[in-house]
PDB file of C-alpha atoms in Angstrom:
ATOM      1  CA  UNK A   1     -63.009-300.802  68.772  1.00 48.00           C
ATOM      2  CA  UNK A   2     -63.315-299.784  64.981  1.00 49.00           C
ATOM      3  CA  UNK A   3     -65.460-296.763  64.381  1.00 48.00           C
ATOM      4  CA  UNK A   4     -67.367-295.043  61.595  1.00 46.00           C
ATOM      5  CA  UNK A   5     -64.191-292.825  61.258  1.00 49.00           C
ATOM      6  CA  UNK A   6     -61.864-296.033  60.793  1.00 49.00           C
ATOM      7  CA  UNK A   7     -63.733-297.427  58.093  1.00 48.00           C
ATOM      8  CA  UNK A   8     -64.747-294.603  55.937  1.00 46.00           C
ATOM      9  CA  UNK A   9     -63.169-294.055  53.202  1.00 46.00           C
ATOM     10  CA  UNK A  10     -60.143-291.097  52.789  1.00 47.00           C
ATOM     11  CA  UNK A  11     -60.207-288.828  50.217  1.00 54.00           C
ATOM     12  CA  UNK A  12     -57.171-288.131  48.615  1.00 60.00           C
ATOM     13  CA  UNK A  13     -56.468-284.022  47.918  1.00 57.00           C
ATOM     14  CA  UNK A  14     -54.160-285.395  45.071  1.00 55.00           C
ATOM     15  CA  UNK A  15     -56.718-287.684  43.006  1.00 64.00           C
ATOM     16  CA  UNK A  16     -60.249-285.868  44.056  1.00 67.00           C
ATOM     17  CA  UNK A  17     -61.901-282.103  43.329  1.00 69.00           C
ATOM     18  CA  UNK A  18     -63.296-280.438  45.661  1.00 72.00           C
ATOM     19  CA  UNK A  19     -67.313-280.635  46.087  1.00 76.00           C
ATOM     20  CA  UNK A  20     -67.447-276.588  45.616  1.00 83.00           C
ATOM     21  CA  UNK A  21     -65.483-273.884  43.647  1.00 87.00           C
ATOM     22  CA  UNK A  22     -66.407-270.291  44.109  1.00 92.00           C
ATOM     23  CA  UNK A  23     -64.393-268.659  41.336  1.00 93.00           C
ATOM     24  CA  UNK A  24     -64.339-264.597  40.252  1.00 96.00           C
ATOM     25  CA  UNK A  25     -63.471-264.311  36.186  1.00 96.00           C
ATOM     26  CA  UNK A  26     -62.597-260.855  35.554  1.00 97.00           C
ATOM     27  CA  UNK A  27     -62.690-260.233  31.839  1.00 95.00           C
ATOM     28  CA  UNK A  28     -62.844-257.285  29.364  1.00 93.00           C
ATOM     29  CA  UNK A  29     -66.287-256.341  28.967  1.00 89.00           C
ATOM     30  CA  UNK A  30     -70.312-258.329  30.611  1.00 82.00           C
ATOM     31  CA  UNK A  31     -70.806-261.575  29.428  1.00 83.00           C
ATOM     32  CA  UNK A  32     -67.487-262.214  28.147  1.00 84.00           C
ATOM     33  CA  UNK A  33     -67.003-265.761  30.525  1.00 86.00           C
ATOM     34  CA  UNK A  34     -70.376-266.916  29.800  1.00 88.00           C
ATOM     35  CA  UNK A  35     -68.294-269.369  27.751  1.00 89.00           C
ATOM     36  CA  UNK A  36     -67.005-270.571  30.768  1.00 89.00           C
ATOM     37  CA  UNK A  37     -70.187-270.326  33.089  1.00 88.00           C
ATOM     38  CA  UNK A  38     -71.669-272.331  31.112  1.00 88.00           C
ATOM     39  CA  UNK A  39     -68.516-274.987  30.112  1.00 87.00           C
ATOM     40  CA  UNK A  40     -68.842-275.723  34.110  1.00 86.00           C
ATOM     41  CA  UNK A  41     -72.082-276.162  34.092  1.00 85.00           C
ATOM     42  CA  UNK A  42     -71.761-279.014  31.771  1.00 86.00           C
ATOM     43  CA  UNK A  43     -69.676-280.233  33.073  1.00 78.00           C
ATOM     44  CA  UNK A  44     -70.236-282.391  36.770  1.00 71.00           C
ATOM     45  CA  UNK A  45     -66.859-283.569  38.216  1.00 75.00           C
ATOM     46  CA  UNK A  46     -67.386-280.358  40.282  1.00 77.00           C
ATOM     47  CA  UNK A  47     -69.802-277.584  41.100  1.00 81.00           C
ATOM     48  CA  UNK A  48     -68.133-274.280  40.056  1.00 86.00           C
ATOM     49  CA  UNK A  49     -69.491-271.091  40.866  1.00 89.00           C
ATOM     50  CA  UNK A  50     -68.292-268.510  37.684  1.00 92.00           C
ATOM     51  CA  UNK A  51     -69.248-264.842  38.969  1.00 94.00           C
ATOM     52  CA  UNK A  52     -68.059-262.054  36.468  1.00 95.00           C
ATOM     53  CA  UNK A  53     -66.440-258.974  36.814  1.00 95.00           C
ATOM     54  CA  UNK A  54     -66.296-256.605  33.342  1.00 95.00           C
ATOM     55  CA  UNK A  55     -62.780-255.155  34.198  1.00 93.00           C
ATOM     56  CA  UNK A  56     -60.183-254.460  36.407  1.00 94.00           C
ATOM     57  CA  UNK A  57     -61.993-252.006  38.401  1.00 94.00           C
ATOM     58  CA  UNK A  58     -65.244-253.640  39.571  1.00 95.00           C
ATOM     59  CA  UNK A  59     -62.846-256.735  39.537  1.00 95.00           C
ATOM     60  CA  UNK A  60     -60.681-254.954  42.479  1.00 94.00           C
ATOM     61  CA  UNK A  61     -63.813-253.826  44.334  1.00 95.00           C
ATOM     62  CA  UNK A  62     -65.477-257.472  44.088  1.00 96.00           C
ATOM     63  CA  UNK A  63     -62.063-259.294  45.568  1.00 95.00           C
ATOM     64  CA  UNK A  64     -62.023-256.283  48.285  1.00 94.00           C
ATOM     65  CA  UNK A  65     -65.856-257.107  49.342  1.00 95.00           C
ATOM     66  CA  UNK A  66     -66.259-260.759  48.684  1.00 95.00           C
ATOM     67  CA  UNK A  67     -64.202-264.018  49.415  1.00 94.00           C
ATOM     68  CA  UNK A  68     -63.400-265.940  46.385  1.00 95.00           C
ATOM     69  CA  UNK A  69     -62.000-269.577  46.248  1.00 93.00           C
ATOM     70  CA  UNK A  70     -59.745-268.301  42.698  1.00 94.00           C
ATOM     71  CA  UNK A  71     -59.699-265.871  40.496  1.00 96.00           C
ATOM     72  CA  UNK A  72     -59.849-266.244  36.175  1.00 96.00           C
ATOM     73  CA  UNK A  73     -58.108-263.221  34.450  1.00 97.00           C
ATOM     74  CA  UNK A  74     -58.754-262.876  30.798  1.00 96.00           C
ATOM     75  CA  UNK A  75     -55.810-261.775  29.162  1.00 96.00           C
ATOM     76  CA  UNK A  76     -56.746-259.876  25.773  1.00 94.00           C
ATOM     77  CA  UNK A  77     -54.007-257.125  24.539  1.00 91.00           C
ATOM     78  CA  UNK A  78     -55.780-254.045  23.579  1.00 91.00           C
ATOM     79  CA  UNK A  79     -59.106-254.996  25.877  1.00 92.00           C
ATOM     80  CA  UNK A  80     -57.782-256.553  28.798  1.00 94.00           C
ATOM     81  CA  UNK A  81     -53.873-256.541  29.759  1.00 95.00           C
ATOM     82  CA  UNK A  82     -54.069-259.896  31.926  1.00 96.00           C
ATOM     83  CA  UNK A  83     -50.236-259.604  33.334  1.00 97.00           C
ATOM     84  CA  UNK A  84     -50.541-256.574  34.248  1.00 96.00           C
ATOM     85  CA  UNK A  85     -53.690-257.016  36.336  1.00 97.00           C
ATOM     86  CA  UNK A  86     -52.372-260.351  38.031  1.00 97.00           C
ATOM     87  CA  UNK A  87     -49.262-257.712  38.789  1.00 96.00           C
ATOM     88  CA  UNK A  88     -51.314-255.328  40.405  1.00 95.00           C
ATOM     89  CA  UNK A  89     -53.335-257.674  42.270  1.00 95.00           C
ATOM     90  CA  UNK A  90     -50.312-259.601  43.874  1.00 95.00           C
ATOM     91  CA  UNK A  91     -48.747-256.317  44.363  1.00 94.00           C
ATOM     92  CA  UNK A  92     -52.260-255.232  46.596  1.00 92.00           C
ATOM     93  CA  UNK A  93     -51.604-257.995  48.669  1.00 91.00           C
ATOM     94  CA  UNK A  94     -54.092-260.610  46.806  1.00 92.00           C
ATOM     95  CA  UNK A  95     -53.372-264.235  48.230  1.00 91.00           C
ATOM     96  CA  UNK A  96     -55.716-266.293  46.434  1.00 94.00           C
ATOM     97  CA  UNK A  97     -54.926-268.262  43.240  1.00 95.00           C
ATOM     98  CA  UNK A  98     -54.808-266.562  40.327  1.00 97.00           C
ATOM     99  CA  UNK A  99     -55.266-268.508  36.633  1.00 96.00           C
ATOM    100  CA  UNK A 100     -54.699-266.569  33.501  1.00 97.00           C
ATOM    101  CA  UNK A 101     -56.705-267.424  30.331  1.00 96.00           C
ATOM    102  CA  UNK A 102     -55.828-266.298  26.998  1.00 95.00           C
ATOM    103  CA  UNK A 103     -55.292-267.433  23.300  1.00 94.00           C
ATOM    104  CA  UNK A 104     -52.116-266.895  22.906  1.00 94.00           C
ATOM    105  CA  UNK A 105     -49.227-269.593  22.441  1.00 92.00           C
ATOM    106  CA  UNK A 106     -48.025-271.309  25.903  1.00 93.00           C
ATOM    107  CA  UNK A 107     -44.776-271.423  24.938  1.00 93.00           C
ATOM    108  CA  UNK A 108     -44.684-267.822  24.713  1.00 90.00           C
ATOM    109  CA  UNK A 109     -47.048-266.759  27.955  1.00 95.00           C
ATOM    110  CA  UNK A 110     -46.675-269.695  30.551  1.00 95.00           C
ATOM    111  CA  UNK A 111     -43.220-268.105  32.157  1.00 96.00           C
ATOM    112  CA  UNK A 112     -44.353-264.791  31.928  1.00 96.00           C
ATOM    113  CA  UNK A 113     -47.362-265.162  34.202  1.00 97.00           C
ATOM    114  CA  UNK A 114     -46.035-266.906  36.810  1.00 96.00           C
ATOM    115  CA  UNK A 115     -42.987-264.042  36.663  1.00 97.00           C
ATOM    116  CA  UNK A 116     -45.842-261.724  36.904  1.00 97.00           C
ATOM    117  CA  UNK A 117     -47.586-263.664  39.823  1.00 96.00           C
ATOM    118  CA  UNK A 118     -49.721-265.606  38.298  1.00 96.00           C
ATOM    119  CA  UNK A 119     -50.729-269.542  39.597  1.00 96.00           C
ATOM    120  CA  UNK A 120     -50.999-270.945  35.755  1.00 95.00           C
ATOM    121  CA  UNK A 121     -52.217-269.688  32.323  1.00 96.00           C
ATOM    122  CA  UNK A 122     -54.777-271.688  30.453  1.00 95.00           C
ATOM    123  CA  UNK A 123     -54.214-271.594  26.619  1.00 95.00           C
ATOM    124  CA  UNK A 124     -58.008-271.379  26.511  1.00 93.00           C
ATOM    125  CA  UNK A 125     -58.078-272.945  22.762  1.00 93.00           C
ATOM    126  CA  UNK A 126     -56.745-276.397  24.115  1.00 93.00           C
ATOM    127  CA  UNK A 127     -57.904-277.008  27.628  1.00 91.00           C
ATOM    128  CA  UNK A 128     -61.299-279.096  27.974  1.00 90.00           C
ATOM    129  CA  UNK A 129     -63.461-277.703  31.057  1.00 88.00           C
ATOM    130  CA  UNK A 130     -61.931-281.056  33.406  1.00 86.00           C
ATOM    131  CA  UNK A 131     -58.173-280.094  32.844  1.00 89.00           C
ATOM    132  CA  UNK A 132     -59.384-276.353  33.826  1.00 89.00           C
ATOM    133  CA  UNK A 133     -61.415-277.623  36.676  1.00 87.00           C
ATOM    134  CA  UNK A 134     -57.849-279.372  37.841  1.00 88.00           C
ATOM    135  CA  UNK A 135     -56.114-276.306  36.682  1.00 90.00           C
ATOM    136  CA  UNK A 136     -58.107-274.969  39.067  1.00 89.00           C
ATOM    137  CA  UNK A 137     -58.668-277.063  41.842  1.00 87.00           C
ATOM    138  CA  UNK A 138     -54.608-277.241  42.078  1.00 89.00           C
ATOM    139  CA  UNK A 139     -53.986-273.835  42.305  1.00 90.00           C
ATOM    140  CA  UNK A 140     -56.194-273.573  45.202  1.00 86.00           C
ATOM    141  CA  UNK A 141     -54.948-276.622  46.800  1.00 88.00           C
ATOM    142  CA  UNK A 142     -51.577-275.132  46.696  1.00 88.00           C
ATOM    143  CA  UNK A 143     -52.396-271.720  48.324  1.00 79.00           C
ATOM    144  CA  UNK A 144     -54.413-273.892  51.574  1.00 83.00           C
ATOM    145  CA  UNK A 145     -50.660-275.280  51.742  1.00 85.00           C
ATOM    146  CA  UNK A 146     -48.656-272.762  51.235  1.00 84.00           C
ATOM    147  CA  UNK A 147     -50.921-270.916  53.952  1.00 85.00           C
ATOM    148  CA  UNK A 148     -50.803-274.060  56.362  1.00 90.00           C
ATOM    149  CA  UNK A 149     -46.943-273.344  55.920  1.00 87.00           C
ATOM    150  CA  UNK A 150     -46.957-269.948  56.759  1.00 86.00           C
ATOM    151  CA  UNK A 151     -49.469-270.728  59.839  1.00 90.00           C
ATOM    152  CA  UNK A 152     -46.949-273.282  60.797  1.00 90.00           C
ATOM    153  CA  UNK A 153     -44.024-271.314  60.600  1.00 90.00           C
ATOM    154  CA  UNK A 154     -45.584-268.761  62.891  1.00 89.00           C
ATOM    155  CA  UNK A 155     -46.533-271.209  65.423  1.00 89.00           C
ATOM    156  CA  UNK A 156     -43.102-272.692  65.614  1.00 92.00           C
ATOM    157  CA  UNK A 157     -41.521-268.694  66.378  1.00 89.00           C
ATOM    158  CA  UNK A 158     -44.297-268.087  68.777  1.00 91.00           C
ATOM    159  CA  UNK A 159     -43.178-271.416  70.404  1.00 87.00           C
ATOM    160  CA  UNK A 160     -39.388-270.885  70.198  1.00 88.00           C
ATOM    161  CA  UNK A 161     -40.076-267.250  71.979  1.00 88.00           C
ATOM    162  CA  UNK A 162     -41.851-269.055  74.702  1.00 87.00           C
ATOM    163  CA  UNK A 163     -39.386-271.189  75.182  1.00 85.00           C
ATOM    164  CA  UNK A 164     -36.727-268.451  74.526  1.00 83.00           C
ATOM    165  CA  UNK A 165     -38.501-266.209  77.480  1.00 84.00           C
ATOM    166  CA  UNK A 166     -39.042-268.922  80.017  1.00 81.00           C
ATOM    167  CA  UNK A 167     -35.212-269.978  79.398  1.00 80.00           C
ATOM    168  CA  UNK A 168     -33.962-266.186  80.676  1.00 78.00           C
ATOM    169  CA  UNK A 169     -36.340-266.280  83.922  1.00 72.00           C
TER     170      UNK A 169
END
């Protein structure tokens, strides 16, 4: 018997964005990402839910009191030192994805986020709103994995100490 399950259709992680983004942008001073608020709003391949923090402080205490899909850190020498926020974050234990945007070259700031922790930096000059929106959408993708892995990995101990323990009785 073929059921309503069978026949609908599969969405592919890979070639789909999710539905629903909620996304914390913590930049140097209010109203700095209304750029961005307002760059997803135009833009409909996915709703994306920009909430702003102005600084590193209030961007700590919202990630301590609210759940957040990503975070966007503006990285702005002299206003806003992005690395060394997306240090400080993964050193606090922060697991969720973490995008930095700036204007300075690639070439020159890609390596030194992700040595720093972050998921990706966005040369904010060249990125349209979609290829930030997959930006996104992959960085979160690969946290839900790399936490399926951990979960995973933790079943498969638990099991082998069952096993383990019901060998020695």
């Amino acid at each position: 018997m073929v059921t309503s399950q069978d026949t609908a259709p599969v969405c592919d992680p890979w070639t789909s964005l999710p539905p629903h983004l909620k996304v914390l942008y913590i930049g140097p001073a209010v109203g700095h990402g209304r750029w961005l608020a307002d760059a997803f709003s135009q833009d409909s391949a996915a709703e994306v839910v920009l909430e702003e923090a102005p600084g590193a402080t209030p961007g700590l205490a919202r990630l301590r009191d609210e759940a957040f899909d990503a975070v966007f850190v503006a990285h702005q020498p002299g206003a806003l030192d992005g690395l060394q926020l997306v240090e400080g974050l993964r050193v606090s234990g922060l697991d969720d994805p973490v995008i930095v945007l700036g204007n300075e070259d690639p070439q020159q700031l890609t390596a030194v986020c992700y040595e720093v922790g972050a998921d990706d930096y966005c040369h904010v000059p060249s990125v349209t709103t979609r290829a930030l929106i997959w930006m996104l959408a992959r960085a979160v993708q690969r946290h839900q994995l790399m936490r399926e892995n951990r979960r995973l990995v933790l079943a498969e101990r638990q099991r082998l100490r069952h096993e383990h323990r019901s060998e020695e009785r």
